Short mmCIF file of C-alpha atoms in Angstrom, two decimals:
data_model
loop_
_atom_site.label_atom_id
_atom_site.label_comp_id
_atom_site.label_asym_id
_atom_site.label_seq_id
_atom_site.Cartn_x
_atom_site.Cartn_y
_atom_site.Cartn_z
CA MET A 15 127.49 43.60 79.74
CA SER A 16 128.68 42.34 83.11
CA TRP A 17 129.26 44.43 86.26
CA GLU A 18 133.04 44.87 86.62
CA LEU A 19 133.60 46.47 90.02
CA LYS A 20 137.14 47.23 91.18
CA PRO A 21 138.28 47.78 94.78
CA ASP A 22 140.27 50.95 94.01
CA ARG A 23 137.25 53.33 93.62
CA PRO A 24 133.88 53.82 95.34
CA ILE A 25 131.37 51.20 94.21
CA TYR A 26 128.54 53.69 93.66
CA ALA A 27 130.73 55.75 91.31
CA GLN A 28 131.52 52.67 89.28
CA LEU A 29 127.80 51.74 89.19
CA ILE A 30 126.94 55.21 87.85
CA GLU A 31 129.54 54.89 85.09
CA GLN A 32 128.39 51.41 84.11
CA LEU A 33 124.74 52.34 84.12
CA GLU A 34 125.53 55.40 81.95
CA LEU A 35 127.37 53.12 79.55
CA LYS A 36 124.44 50.73 79.36
CA ILE A 37 122.05 53.60 78.69
CA CYS A 38 124.31 55.26 76.10
CA SER A 39 125.03 51.99 74.33
CA GLY A 40 121.36 51.19 73.97
CA ILE A 41 121.16 48.23 76.32
CA TYR A 42 118.51 50.31 78.06
CA PRO A 43 116.92 52.31 75.20
CA LEU A 44 115.24 55.72 75.53
CA GLY A 45 112.01 55.49 77.47
CA SER A 46 112.58 51.90 78.58
CA LYS A 47 111.64 50.69 82.04
CA LEU A 48 114.63 49.80 84.25
CA PRO A 49 114.80 46.82 86.57
CA SER A 50 113.97 47.44 90.22
CA VAL A 51 116.65 48.62 92.63
CA ARG A 52 116.70 45.17 94.24
CA ASP A 53 117.04 43.40 90.88
CA PHE A 54 119.87 45.75 89.85
CA ALA A 55 121.61 45.23 93.21
CA GLN A 56 121.31 41.49 92.99
CA GLU A 57 122.57 41.44 89.39
CA ALA A 58 125.63 43.60 90.38
CA SER A 59 126.13 41.82 93.74
CA VAL A 60 125.95 45.06 95.72
CA ASN A 61 123.89 46.38 98.58
CA PRO A 62 120.51 47.81 97.46
CA ASN A 63 121.33 51.06 99.27
CA THR A 64 124.44 51.47 97.19
CA MET A 65 122.52 50.84 93.97
CA GLN A 66 119.82 53.28 95.11
CA ARG A 67 122.49 55.94 95.65
CA ALA A 68 123.81 55.42 92.08
CA LEU A 69 120.29 55.57 90.61
CA ALA A 70 119.53 58.73 92.60
CA LYS A 71 122.56 60.44 91.10
CA LEU A 72 121.52 59.38 87.56
CA GLU A 73 118.03 60.77 88.27
CA GLU A 74 119.57 64.01 89.57
CA ASP A 75 121.60 64.23 86.31
CA GLY A 76 118.39 63.68 84.24
CA LEU A 77 119.35 60.36 82.63
CA ILE A 78 116.50 58.51 84.34
CA TYR A 79 113.26 59.46 85.96
CA THR A 80 110.88 57.86 88.44
CA ASN A 81 107.19 57.31 87.91
CA ARG A 82 105.86 56.76 91.43
CA THR A 83 103.55 53.94 90.49
CA SER A 84 105.52 52.32 87.67
CA GLY A 85 109.23 52.44 88.53
CA LYS A 86 112.27 53.98 86.97
CA PHE A 87 112.66 54.76 83.30
CA VAL A 88 115.39 55.98 80.95
CA THR A 89 114.85 59.56 79.82
CA GLU A 90 113.40 60.16 76.37
CA ASP A 91 115.49 63.33 76.00
CA VAL A 92 118.05 62.65 73.31
CA ASN A 93 120.10 65.70 74.34
CA MET A 94 120.63 64.27 77.83
CA ILE A 95 121.88 61.02 76.31
CA ASP A 96 124.17 62.94 73.91
CA GLN A 97 125.64 64.93 76.86
CA ALA A 98 126.28 61.69 78.77
CA LYS A 99 127.96 60.18 75.70
CA SER A 100 130.19 63.27 75.35
CA ARG A 101 131.10 63.18 79.06
CA LEU A 102 131.94 59.46 78.89
CA ALA A 103 134.07 59.94 75.77
CA TYR A 104 135.92 62.86 77.44
CA GLU A 105 136.59 60.77 80.59
CA GLN A 106 137.97 57.86 78.55
#
């Protein structure tokens, strides 16, 4: 799934949506380790600070969590994923 960023909306908001889609679709399965902020930013061709802002929002929403010594991971809470799926379906 490629990063399709459009100029009509804030980039960080689009990153949040696309990361949610990747998590909900199973590209990043429950409990899986996510790439580093720098790797994500390079892959999406965005500033690392912008990517960090998007990841911080996902962490605030409970879709991902940070292990200080190991990096960022997708939540293992199926209910959180189901809520995100419902929200994405409603927004579409």
